[in-house]
């Protein structure tokens, strides 16, 4: 987006002027608006060029640009991309392996990532797609407090796929992780402080030393 026109670059006969605190000054000649800007040591910035007449505001344009750049930088810093993790299961998975795989899914969802769960059919298993569907439905129920089914189970060649989305957004998950780390660090510092030996101020004890 191009920068707005400021000061002498505003080439219209009059503008609807807005003061530095947002107050409405009214329609004034552009020469008068420029004079007011100079007296206040501010810039005249055209903020709505398509209005009739254009709207211009008195402001510190350098400060405005700096603050806008900082906001954009902060927005980029907080912007996070959702990652899609993948977990592969077999239709006849044993309970221990299922528990391990479910744990991975829960960890990914807690981190704010989506999970693509793939059931891999082999040989005669391909004639029993209901086994994979039941397994996926069971997994969806087990992690219901952390995620939701974003894409229902569907057959894809020899595989059956389901996508689970996190109930927490990525940014929320990261913020929660930071808070947890901060609490842990504070507790560690407090514990270390409590363990530090305290010298006795008792003269007798000092003499005994």
mmCIF file with all atom_site columns, C-alpha atoms in Angstrom:
data_model
loop_
_atom_site.group_PDB
_atom_site.id
_atom_site.type_symbol
_atom_site.label_atom_id
_atom_site.label_alt_id
_atom_site.label_comp_id
_atom_site.label_asym_id
_atom_site.label_entity_id
_atom_site.label_seq_id
_atom_site.pdbx_PDB_ins_code
_atom_site.Cartn_x
_atom_site.Cartn_y
_atom_site.Cartn_z
_atom_site.occupancy
_atom_site.B_iso_or_equiv
_atom_site.pdbx_formal_charge
_atom_site.auth_seq_id
_atom_site.auth_comp_id
_atom_site.auth_asym_id
_atom_site.auth_atom_id
_atom_site.pdbx_PDB_model_num
ATOM 1   C CA . UNK A 1 1   ? 0.000   0.000   0.000  1.00 0.00 ? 1   UNK A CA 1
ATOM 2   C CA . UNK A 1 2   ? 1.390   3.420   -0.985 1.00 0.00 ? 2   UNK A CA 1
ATOM 3   C CA . UNK A 1 3   ? 1.910   6.057   1.659  1.00 0.00 ? 3   UNK A CA 1
ATOM 4   C CA . UNK A 1 4   ? -0.720  8.783   2.049  1.00 0.00 ? 4   UNK A CA 1
ATOM 5   C CA . UNK A 1 5   ? -0.045  12.248  0.714  1.00 0.00 ? 5   UNK A CA 1
ATOM 6   C CA . UNK A 1 6   ? 1.266   14.639  3.349  1.00 0.00 ? 6   UNK A CA 1
ATOM 7   C CA . UNK A 1 7   ? 1.773   18.404  3.662  1.00 0.00 ? 7   UNK A CA 1
ATOM 8   C CA . UNK A 1 8   ? 2.505   20.156  0.334  1.00 0.00 ? 8   UNK A CA 1
ATOM 9   C CA . UNK A 1 9   ? 1.801   16.944  -1.622 1.00 0.00 ? 9   UNK A CA 1
ATOM 10  C CA . UNK A 1 10  ? -1.903  17.418  -0.831 1.00 0.00 ? 10  UNK A CA 1
ATOM 11  C CA . UNK A 1 11  ? -3.042  19.295  -3.930 1.00 0.00 ? 11  UNK A CA 1
ATOM 12  C CA . UNK A 1 12  ? -6.747  20.020  -3.344 1.00 0.00 ? 12  UNK A CA 1
ATOM 13  C CA . UNK A 1 13  ? -8.353  23.362  -2.596 1.00 0.00 ? 13  UNK A CA 1
ATOM 14  C CA . UNK A 1 14  ? -9.877  22.308  0.730  1.00 0.00 ? 14  UNK A CA 1
ATOM 15  C CA . UNK A 1 15  ? -9.991  19.416  3.180  1.00 0.00 ? 15  UNK A CA 1
ATOM 16  C CA . UNK A 1 16  ? -12.184 18.188  6.002  1.00 0.00 ? 16  UNK A CA 1
ATOM 17  C CA . UNK A 1 17  ? -9.728  18.677  8.854  1.00 0.00 ? 17  UNK A CA 1
ATOM 18  C CA . UNK A 1 18  ? -9.403  16.407  11.893 1.00 0.00 ? 18  UNK A CA 1
ATOM 19  C CA . UNK A 1 19  ? -7.341  17.576  14.854 1.00 0.00 ? 19  UNK A CA 1
ATOM 20  C CA . UNK A 1 20  ? -4.517  15.590  16.493 1.00 0.00 ? 20  UNK A CA 1
ATOM 21  C CA . UNK A 1 21  ? -6.880  14.186  19.143 1.00 0.00 ? 21  UNK A CA 1
ATOM 22  C CA . UNK A 1 22  ? -9.570  13.211  16.673 1.00 0.00 ? 22  UNK A CA 1
ATOM 23  C CA . UNK A 1 23  ? -11.613 16.391  17.045 1.00 0.00 ? 23  UNK A CA 1
ATOM 24  C CA . UNK A 1 24  ? -13.531 17.585  13.984 1.00 0.00 ? 24  UNK A CA 1
ATOM 25  C CA . UNK A 1 25  ? -12.291 21.020  12.886 1.00 0.00 ? 25  UNK A CA 1
ATOM 26  C CA . UNK A 1 26  ? -14.446 21.212  9.756  1.00 0.00 ? 26  UNK A CA 1
ATOM 27  C CA . UNK A 1 27  ? -13.857 22.057  6.115  1.00 0.00 ? 27  UNK A CA 1
ATOM 28  C CA . UNK A 1 28  ? -10.941 24.455  5.703  1.00 0.00 ? 28  UNK A CA 1
ATOM 29  C CA . UNK A 1 29  ? -8.734  25.666  2.877  1.00 0.00 ? 29  UNK A CA 1
ATOM 30  C CA . UNK A 1 30  ? -5.688  23.467  2.450  1.00 0.00 ? 30  UNK A CA 1
ATOM 31  C CA . UNK A 1 31  ? -3.446  26.534  2.973  1.00 0.00 ? 31  UNK A CA 1
ATOM 32  C CA . UNK A 1 32  ? -5.034  27.117  6.401  1.00 0.00 ? 32  UNK A CA 1
ATOM 33  C CA . UNK A 1 33  ? -4.693  23.444  7.288  1.00 0.00 ? 33  UNK A CA 1
ATOM 34  C CA . UNK A 1 34  ? -1.000  23.525  6.391  1.00 0.00 ? 34  UNK A CA 1
ATOM 35  C CA . UNK A 1 35  ? -0.537  26.648  8.517  1.00 0.00 ? 35  UNK A CA 1
ATOM 36  C CA . UNK A 1 36  ? -2.198  24.951  11.509 1.00 0.00 ? 36  UNK A CA 1
ATOM 37  C CA . UNK A 1 37  ? 0.040   21.919  11.028 1.00 0.00 ? 37  UNK A CA 1
ATOM 38  C CA . UNK A 1 38  ? 3.164   24.083  10.955 1.00 0.00 ? 38  UNK A CA 1
ATOM 39  C CA . UNK A 1 39  ? 2.100   26.019  14.074 1.00 0.00 ? 39  UNK A CA 1
ATOM 40  C CA . UNK A 1 40  ? 1.520   22.768  15.950 1.00 0.00 ? 40  UNK A CA 1
ATOM 41  C CA . UNK A 1 41  ? 4.790   21.256  14.646 1.00 0.00 ? 41  UNK A CA 1
ATOM 42  C CA . UNK A 1 42  ? 2.776   18.446  13.076 1.00 0.00 ? 42  UNK A CA 1
ATOM 43  C CA . UNK A 1 43  ? 2.113   17.052  9.603  1.00 0.00 ? 43  UNK A CA 1
ATOM 44  C CA . UNK A 1 44  ? -1.036  17.321  7.547  1.00 0.00 ? 44  UNK A CA 1
ATOM 45  C CA . UNK A 1 45  ? -1.849  13.776  6.420  1.00 0.00 ? 45  UNK A CA 1
ATOM 46  C CA . UNK A 1 46  ? -4.537  12.855  3.910  1.00 0.00 ? 46  UNK A CA 1
ATOM 47  C CA . UNK A 1 47  ? -6.353  9.904   5.515  1.00 0.00 ? 47  UNK A CA 1
ATOM 48  C CA . UNK A 1 48  ? -9.409  9.615   3.223  1.00 0.00 ? 48  UNK A CA 1
ATOM 49  C CA . UNK A 1 49  ? -8.467  10.850  -0.273 1.00 0.00 ? 49  UNK A CA 1
ATOM 50  C CA . UNK A 1 50  ? -11.689 9.607   -1.907 1.00 0.00 ? 50  UNK A CA 1
ATOM 51  C CA . UNK A 1 51  ? -13.985 11.612  0.370  1.00 0.00 ? 51  UNK A CA 1
ATOM 52  C CA . UNK A 1 52  ? -15.592 14.822  -0.871 1.00 0.00 ? 52  UNK A CA 1
ATOM 53  C CA . UNK A 1 53  ? -13.683 16.869  0.209  1.00 0.00 ? 53  UNK A CA 1
ATOM 54  C CA . UNK A 1 54  ? -10.730 14.652  1.221  1.00 0.00 ? 54  UNK A CA 1
ATOM 55  C CA . UNK A 1 55  ? -10.206 14.113  4.946  1.00 0.00 ? 55  UNK A CA 1
ATOM 56  C CA . UNK A 1 56  ? -6.862  15.193  6.376  1.00 0.00 ? 56  UNK A CA 1
ATOM 57  C CA . UNK A 1 57  ? -5.558  14.838  9.914  1.00 0.00 ? 57  UNK A CA 1
ATOM 58  C CA . UNK A 1 58  ? -2.962  16.693  11.946 1.00 0.00 ? 58  UNK A CA 1
ATOM 59  C CA . UNK A 1 59  ? -0.434  14.194  13.283 1.00 0.00 ? 59  UNK A CA 1
ATOM 60  C CA . UNK A 1 60  ? 3.244   13.406  13.787 1.00 0.00 ? 60  UNK A CA 1
ATOM 61  C CA . UNK A 1 61  ? 3.637   11.332  10.631 1.00 0.00 ? 61  UNK A CA 1
ATOM 62  C CA . UNK A 1 62  ? 7.083   10.016  11.574 1.00 0.00 ? 62  UNK A CA 1
ATOM 63  C CA . UNK A 1 63  ? 5.760   8.730   14.893 1.00 0.00 ? 63  UNK A CA 1
ATOM 64  C CA . UNK A 1 64  ? 2.675   7.330   13.162 1.00 0.00 ? 64  UNK A CA 1
ATOM 65  C CA . UNK A 1 65  ? 4.822   5.370   10.666 1.00 0.00 ? 65  UNK A CA 1
ATOM 66  C CA . UNK A 1 66  ? 7.050   4.047   13.467 1.00 0.00 ? 66  UNK A CA 1
ATOM 67  C CA . UNK A 1 67  ? 4.096   2.849   15.543 1.00 0.00 ? 67  UNK A CA 1
ATOM 68  C CA . UNK A 1 68  ? 2.473   1.264   12.479 1.00 0.00 ? 68  UNK A CA 1
ATOM 69  C CA . UNK A 1 69  ? 5.728   -0.569  11.697 1.00 0.00 ? 69  UNK A CA 1
ATOM 70  C CA . UNK A 1 70  ? 5.956   -1.817  15.308 1.00 0.00 ? 70  UNK A CA 1
ATOM 71  C CA . UNK A 1 71  ? 2.365   -3.074  15.188 1.00 0.00 ? 71  UNK A CA 1
ATOM 72  C CA . UNK A 1 72  ? 3.021   -4.883  11.903 1.00 0.00 ? 72  UNK A CA 1
ATOM 73  C CA . UNK A 1 73  ? 6.185   -6.396  13.341 1.00 0.00 ? 73  UNK A CA 1
ATOM 74  C CA . UNK A 1 74  ? 4.337   -7.572  16.463 1.00 0.00 ? 74  UNK A CA 1
ATOM 75  C CA . UNK A 1 75  ? 1.572   -9.050  14.309 1.00 0.00 ? 75  UNK A CA 1
ATOM 76  C CA . UNK A 1 76  ? 4.143   -10.995 12.277 1.00 0.00 ? 76  UNK A CA 1
ATOM 77  C CA . UNK A 1 77  ? 5.797   -12.152 15.493 1.00 0.00 ? 77  UNK A CA 1
ATOM 78  C CA . UNK A 1 78  ? 2.498   -13.455 16.869 1.00 0.00 ? 78  UNK A CA 1
ATOM 79  C CA . UNK A 1 79  ? 1.467   -15.002 13.570 1.00 0.00 ? 79  UNK A CA 1
ATOM 80  C CA . UNK A 1 80  ? 1.776   -18.759 13.679 1.00 0.00 ? 80  UNK A CA 1
ATOM 81  C CA . UNK A 1 81  ? 1.186   -21.387 11.067 1.00 0.00 ? 81  UNK A CA 1
ATOM 82  C CA . UNK A 1 82  ? -0.805  -24.475 11.923 1.00 0.00 ? 82  UNK A CA 1
ATOM 83  C CA . UNK A 1 83  ? 1.246   -27.591 11.256 1.00 0.00 ? 83  UNK A CA 1
ATOM 84  C CA . UNK A 1 84  ? -0.357  -30.858 10.159 1.00 0.00 ? 84  UNK A CA 1
ATOM 85  C CA . UNK A 1 85  ? 1.183   -33.837 11.916 1.00 0.00 ? 85  UNK A CA 1
ATOM 86  C CA . UNK A 1 86  ? 0.533   -37.395 10.762 1.00 0.00 ? 86  UNK A CA 1
ATOM 87  C CA . UNK A 1 87  ? -0.057  -40.554 12.774 1.00 0.00 ? 87  UNK A CA 1
ATOM 88  C CA . UNK A 1 88  ? -0.365  -43.955 11.093 1.00 0.00 ? 88  UNK A CA 1
ATOM 89  C CA . UNK A 1 89  ? -2.311  -46.850 12.593 1.00 0.00 ? 89  UNK A CA 1
ATOM 90  C CA . UNK A 1 90  ? -3.123  -50.407 11.637 1.00 0.00 ? 90  UNK A CA 1
ATOM 91  C CA . UNK A 1 91  ? -6.752  -51.612 11.897 1.00 0.00 ? 91  UNK A CA 1
ATOM 92  C CA . UNK A 1 92  ? -5.812  -54.361 14.372 1.00 0.00 ? 92  UNK A CA 1
ATOM 93  C CA . UNK A 1 93  ? -3.507  -52.303 16.576 1.00 0.00 ? 93  UNK A CA 1
ATOM 94  C CA . UNK A 1 94  ? -2.780  -53.700 20.051 1.00 0.00 ? 94  UNK A CA 1
ATOM 95  C CA . UNK A 1 95  ? -3.879  -51.718 23.144 1.00 0.00 ? 95  UNK A CA 1
ATOM 96  C CA . UNK A 1 96  ? -0.350  -50.626 24.126 1.00 0.00 ? 96  UNK A CA 1
ATOM 97  C CA . UNK A 1 97  ? 0.482   -49.272 20.679 1.00 0.00 ? 97  UNK A CA 1
ATOM 98  C CA . UNK A 1 98  ? -2.899  -47.554 20.534 1.00 0.00 ? 98  UNK A CA 1
ATOM 99  C CA . UNK A 1 99  ? -2.211  -45.824 23.849 1.00 0.00 ? 99  UNK A CA 1
ATOM 100 C CA . UNK A 1 100 ? 1.182   -44.643 22.564 1.00 0.00 ? 100 UNK A CA 1
ATOM 101 C CA . UNK A 1 101 ? -0.271  -43.315 19.310 1.00 0.00 ? 101 UNK A CA 1
ATOM 102 C CA . UNK A 1 102 ? -3.117  -41.595 21.150 1.00 0.00 ? 102 UNK A CA 1
ATOM 103 C CA . UNK A 1 103 ? -0.551  -39.922 23.394 1.00 0.00 ? 103 UNK A CA 1
ATOM 104 C CA . UNK A 1 104 ? 1.194   -38.514 20.313 1.00 0.00 ? 104 UNK A CA 1
ATOM 105 C CA . UNK A 1 105 ? -2.122  -37.187 18.980 1.00 0.00 ? 105 UNK A CA 1
ATOM 106 C CA . UNK A 1 106 ? -2.890  -35.530 22.321 1.00 0.00 ? 106 UNK A CA 1
ATOM 107 C CA . UNK A 1 107 ? 0.547   -33.909 22.427 1.00 0.00 ? 107 UNK A CA 1
ATOM 108 C CA . UNK A 1 108 ? 0.167   -32.516 18.914 1.00 0.00 ? 108 UNK A CA 1
ATOM 109 C CA . UNK A 1 109 ? -3.298  -31.136 19.672 1.00 0.00 ? 109 UNK A CA 1
ATOM 110 C CA . UNK A 1 110 ? -2.108  -29.515 22.905 1.00 0.00 ? 110 UNK A CA 1
ATOM 111 C CA . UNK A 1 111 ? 0.547   -27.731 20.847 1.00 0.00 ? 111 UNK A CA 1
ATOM 112 C CA . UNK A 1 112 ? -2.192  -26.369 18.565 1.00 0.00 ? 112 UNK A CA 1
ATOM 113 C CA . UNK A 1 113 ? -1.369  -28.571 15.565 1.00 0.00 ? 113 UNK A CA 1
ATOM 114 C CA . UNK A 1 114 ? -3.752  -30.492 13.339 1.00 0.00 ? 114 UNK A CA 1
ATOM 115 C CA . UNK A 1 115 ? -3.376  -34.256 13.132 1.00 0.00 ? 115 UNK A CA 1
ATOM 116 C CA . UNK A 1 116 ? -3.897  -36.395 10.049 1.00 0.00 ? 116 UNK A CA 1
ATOM 117 C CA . UNK A 1 117 ? -4.679  -39.931 11.216 1.00 0.00 ? 117 UNK A CA 1
ATOM 118 C CA . UNK A 1 118 ? -4.127  -42.618 8.588  1.00 0.00 ? 118 UNK A CA 1
ATOM 119 C CA . UNK A 1 119 ? -5.355  -46.202 8.880  1.00 0.00 ? 119 UNK A CA 1
ATOM 120 C CA . UNK A 1 120 ? -3.257  -48.476 6.662  1.00 0.00 ? 120 UNK A CA 1
ATOM 121 C CA . UNK A 1 121 ? -5.002  -51.575 5.304  1.00 0.00 ? 121 UNK A CA 1
ATOM 122 C CA . UNK A 1 122 ? -3.073  -54.556 4.033  1.00 0.00 ? 122 UNK A CA 1
ATOM 123 C CA . UNK A 1 123 ? -4.190  -57.650 2.181  1.00 0.00 ? 123 UNK A CA 1
ATOM 124 C CA . UNK A 1 124 ? -7.573  -58.921 3.312  1.00 0.00 ? 124 UNK A CA 1
ATOM 125 C CA . UNK A 1 125 ? -7.956  -55.985 5.704  1.00 0.00 ? 125 UNK A CA 1
ATOM 126 C CA . UNK A 1 126 ? -9.074  -53.922 2.720  1.00 0.00 ? 126 UNK A CA 1
ATOM 127 C CA . UNK A 1 127 ? -12.361 -55.826 2.713  1.00 0.00 ? 127 UNK A CA 1
ATOM 128 C CA . UNK A 1 128 ? -13.064 -54.701 6.313  1.00 0.00 ? 128 UNK A CA 1
ATOM 129 C CA . UNK A 1 129 ? -13.073 -50.865 6.155  1.00 0.00 ? 129 UNK A CA 1
ATOM 130 C CA . UNK A 1 130 ? -15.441 -50.764 9.134  1.00 0.00 ? 130 UNK A CA 1
ATOM 131 C CA . UNK A 1 131 ? -12.500 -51.806 11.364 1.00 0.00 ? 131 UNK A CA 1
ATOM 132 C CA . UNK A 1 132 ? -10.625 -48.648 10.439 1.00 0.00 ? 132 UNK A CA 1
ATOM 133 C CA . UNK A 1 133 ? -13.699 -46.471 10.752 1.00 0.00 ? 133 UNK A CA 1
ATOM 134 C CA . UNK A 1 134 ? -14.446 -47.785 14.250 1.00 0.00 ? 134 UNK A CA 1
ATOM 135 C CA . UNK A 1 135 ? -10.845 -47.199 15.296 1.00 0.00 ? 135 UNK A CA 1
ATOM 136 C CA . UNK A 1 136 ? -10.944 -43.610 14.057 1.00 0.00 ? 136 UNK A CA 1
ATOM 137 C CA . UNK A 1 137 ? -14.266 -42.968 15.780 1.00 0.00 ? 137 UNK A CA 1
ATOM 138 C CA . UNK A 1 138 ? -12.834 -44.387 19.015 1.00 0.00 ? 138 UNK A CA 1
ATOM 139 C CA . UNK A 1 139 ? -9.810  -42.114 18.752 1.00 0.00 ? 139 UNK A CA 1
ATOM 140 C CA . UNK A 1 140 ? -12.042 -39.094 18.098 1.00 0.00 ? 140 UNK A CA 1
ATOM 141 C CA . UNK A 1 141 ? -14.004 -39.873 21.272 1.00 0.00 ? 141 UNK A CA 1
ATOM 142 C CA . UNK A 1 142 ? -10.841 -40.360 23.342 1.00 0.00 ? 142 UNK A CA 1
ATOM 143 C CA . UNK A 1 143 ? -9.398  -36.959 22.415 1.00 0.00 ? 143 UNK A CA 1
ATOM 144 C CA . UNK A 1 144 ? -12.708 -35.048 22.294 1.00 0.00 ? 144 UNK A CA 1
ATOM 145 C CA . UNK A 1 145 ? -11.574 -32.618 25.033 1.00 0.00 ? 145 UNK A CA 1
ATOM 146 C CA . UNK A 1 146 ? -8.522  -31.577 22.978 1.00 0.00 ? 146 UNK A CA 1
ATOM 147 C CA . UNK A 1 147 ? -9.690  -31.705 19.366 1.00 0.00 ? 147 UNK A CA 1
ATOM 148 C CA . UNK A 1 148 ? -12.565 -32.149 16.967 1.00 0.00 ? 148 UNK A CA 1
ATOM 149 C CA . UNK A 1 149 ? -13.036 -34.036 13.715 1.00 0.00 ? 149 UNK A CA 1
ATOM 150 C CA . UNK A 1 150 ? -12.307 -31.526 10.983 1.00 0.00 ? 150 UNK A CA 1
ATOM 151 C CA . UNK A 1 151 ? -12.456 -34.043 8.155  1.00 0.00 ? 151 UNK A CA 1
ATOM 152 C CA . UNK A 1 152 ? -14.537 -37.195 8.659  1.00 0.00 ? 152 UNK A CA 1
ATOM 153 C CA . UNK A 1 153 ? -13.015 -40.618 7.897  1.00 0.00 ? 153 UNK A CA 1
ATOM 154 C CA . UNK A 1 154 ? -12.809 -41.299 4.171  1.00 0.00 ? 154 UNK A CA 1
ATOM 155 C CA . UNK A 1 155 ? -11.243 -44.012 2.070  1.00 0.00 ? 155 UNK A CA 1
ATOM 156 C CA . UNK A 1 156 ? -8.165  -43.076 0.048  1.00 0.00 ? 156 UNK A CA 1
ATOM 157 C CA . UNK A 1 157 ? -6.947  -46.114 -1.867 1.00 0.00 ? 157 UNK A CA 1
ATOM 158 C CA . UNK A 1 158 ? -5.598  -48.606 0.659  1.00 0.00 ? 158 UNK A CA 1
ATOM 159 C CA . UNK A 1 159 ? -5.802  -46.059 3.447  1.00 0.00 ? 159 UNK A CA 1
ATOM 160 C CA . UNK A 1 160 ? -8.534  -44.383 5.460  1.00 0.00 ? 160 UNK A CA 1
ATOM 161 C CA . UNK A 1 161 ? -7.879  -40.824 6.559  1.00 0.00 ? 161 UNK A CA 1
ATOM 162 C CA . UNK A 1 162 ? -9.337  -38.522 9.206  1.00 0.00 ? 162 UNK A CA 1
ATOM 163 C CA . UNK A 1 163 ? -8.152  -35.017 10.134 1.00 0.00 ? 163 UNK A CA 1
ATOM 164 C CA . UNK A 1 164 ? -8.475  -33.760 13.709 1.00 0.00 ? 164 UNK A CA 1
ATOM 165 C CA . UNK A 1 165 ? -8.247  -30.040 14.472 1.00 0.00 ? 165 UNK A CA 1
ATOM 166 C CA . UNK A 1 166 ? -7.146  -28.631 17.853 1.00 0.00 ? 166 UNK A CA 1
ATOM 167 C CA . UNK A 1 167 ? -9.703  -26.890 20.043 1.00 0.00 ? 167 UNK A CA 1
ATOM 168 C CA . UNK A 1 168 ? -6.968  -24.434 21.058 1.00 0.00 ? 168 UNK A CA 1
ATOM 169 C CA . UNK A 1 169 ? -5.433  -22.128 18.504 1.00 0.00 ? 169 UNK A CA 1
ATOM 170 C CA . UNK A 1 170 ? -1.704  -22.328 17.912 1.00 0.00 ? 170 UNK A CA 1
ATOM 171 C CA . UNK A 1 171 ? -1.081  -18.895 19.430 1.00 0.00 ? 171 UNK A CA 1
ATOM 172 C CA . UNK A 1 172 ? -3.052  -19.800 22.563 1.00 0.00 ? 172 UNK A CA 1
ATOM 173 C CA . UNK A 1 173 ? -1.151  -23.067 22.940 1.00 0.00 ? 173 UNK A CA 1
ATOM 174 C CA . UNK A 1 174 ? 2.206   -21.280 22.600 1.00 0.00 ? 174 UNK A CA 1
ATOM 175 C CA . UNK A 1 175 ? 1.186   -18.626 25.140 1.00 0.00 ? 175 UNK A CA 1
ATOM 176 C CA . UNK A 1 176 ? 0.112   -21.334 27.565 1.00 0.00 ? 176 UNK A CA 1
ATOM 177 C CA . UNK A 1 177 ? 3.432   -23.136 27.123 1.00 0.00 ? 177 UNK A CA 1
ATOM 178 C CA . UNK A 1 178 ? 5.312   -19.899 27.828 1.00 0.00 ? 178 UNK A CA 1
ATOM 179 C CA . UNK A 1 179 ? 3.287   -19.326 30.999 1.00 0.00 ? 179 UNK A CA 1
ATOM 180 C CA . UNK A 1 180 ? 3.984   -22.877 32.137 1.00 0.00 ? 180 UNK A CA 1
ATOM 181 C CA . UNK A 1 181 ? 7.735   -22.411 31.555 1.00 0.00 ? 181 UNK A CA 1
ATOM 182 C CA . UNK A 1 182 ? 7.684   -19.118 33.444 1.00 0.00 ? 182 UNK A CA 1
ATOM 183 C CA . UNK A 1 183 ? 5.858   -20.727 36.397 1.00 0.00 ? 183 UNK A CA 1
ATOM 184 C CA . UNK A 1 184 ? 8.311   -23.607 36.437 1.00 0.00 ? 184 UNK A CA 1
ATOM 185 C CA . UNK A 1 185 ? 11.297  -21.245 36.381 1.00 0.00 ? 185 UNK A CA 1
ATOM 186 C CA . UNK A 1 186 ? 9.793   -19.160 39.209 1.00 0.00 ? 186 UNK A CA 1
ATOM 187 C CA . UNK A 1 187 ? 9.157   -22.267 41.314 1.00 0.00 ? 187 UNK A CA 1
ATOM 188 C CA . UNK A 1 188 ? 12.718  -23.459 40.714 1.00 0.00 ? 188 UNK A CA 1
ATOM 189 C CA . UNK A 1 189 ? 14.134  -20.093 41.793 1.00 0.00 ? 189 UNK A CA 1
ATOM 190 C CA . UNK A 1 190 ? 11.911  -20.092 44.876 1.00 0.00 ? 190 UNK A CA 1
ATOM 191 C CA . UNK A 1 191 ? 12.992  -23.637 45.773 1.00 0.00 ? 191 UNK A CA 1
ATOM 192 C CA . UNK A 1 192 ? 16.670  -22.784 45.362 1.00 0.00 ? 192 UNK A CA 1
ATOM 193 C CA . UNK A 1 193 ? 16.221  -19.732 47.556 1.00 0.00 ? 193 UNK A CA 1
ATOM 194 C CA . UNK A 1 194 ? 14.499  -21.778 50.260 1.00 0.00 ? 194 UNK A CA 1
ATOM 195 C CA . UNK A 1 195 ? 17.357  -24.292 50.281 1.00 0.00 ? 195 UNK A CA 1
ATOM 196 C CA . UNK A 1 196 ? 20.049  -21.636 50.841 1.00 0.00 ? 196 UNK A CA 1
ATOM 197 C CA . UNK A 1 197 ? 21.605  -21.954 54.326 1.00 0.00 ? 197 UNK A CA 1
ATOM 198 C CA . UNK A 1 198 ? 20.817  -19.168 56.796 1.00 0.00 ? 198 UNK A CA 1
ATOM 199 C CA . UNK A 1 199 ? 23.612  -18.061 59.121 1.00 0.00 ? 199 UNK A CA 1
ATOM 200 C CA . UNK A 1 200 ? 22.701  -17.754 62.761 1.00 0.00 ? 200 UNK A CA 1
ATOM 201 C CA . UNK A 1 201 ? 22.904  -14.330 64.348 1.00 0.00 ? 201 UNK A CA 1
ATOM 202 C CA . UNK A 1 202 ? 23.303  -15.884 67.807 1.00 0.00 ? 202 UNK A CA 1
ATOM 203 C CA . UNK A 1 203 ? 26.654  -14.642 69.229 1.00 0.00 ? 203 UNK A CA 1
ATOM 204 C CA . UNK A 1 204 ? 27.123  -17.941 71.053 1.00 0.00 ? 204 UNK A CA 1
ATOM 205 C CA . UNK A 1 205 ? 26.670  -19.850 67.880 1.00 0.00 ? 205 UNK A CA 1
ATOM 206 C CA . UNK A 1 206 ? 29.062  -17.502 66.086 1.00 0.00 ? 206 UNK A CA 1
ATOM 207 C CA . UNK A 1 207 ? 31.659  -17.977 68.794 1.00 0.00 ? 207 UNK A CA 1
ATOM 208 C CA . UNK A 1 208 ? 31.210  -21.721 68.620 1.00 0.00 ? 208 UNK A CA 1
ATOM 209 C CA . UNK A 1 209 ? 32.011  -21.565 64.929 1.00 0.00 ? 209 UNK A CA 1
#
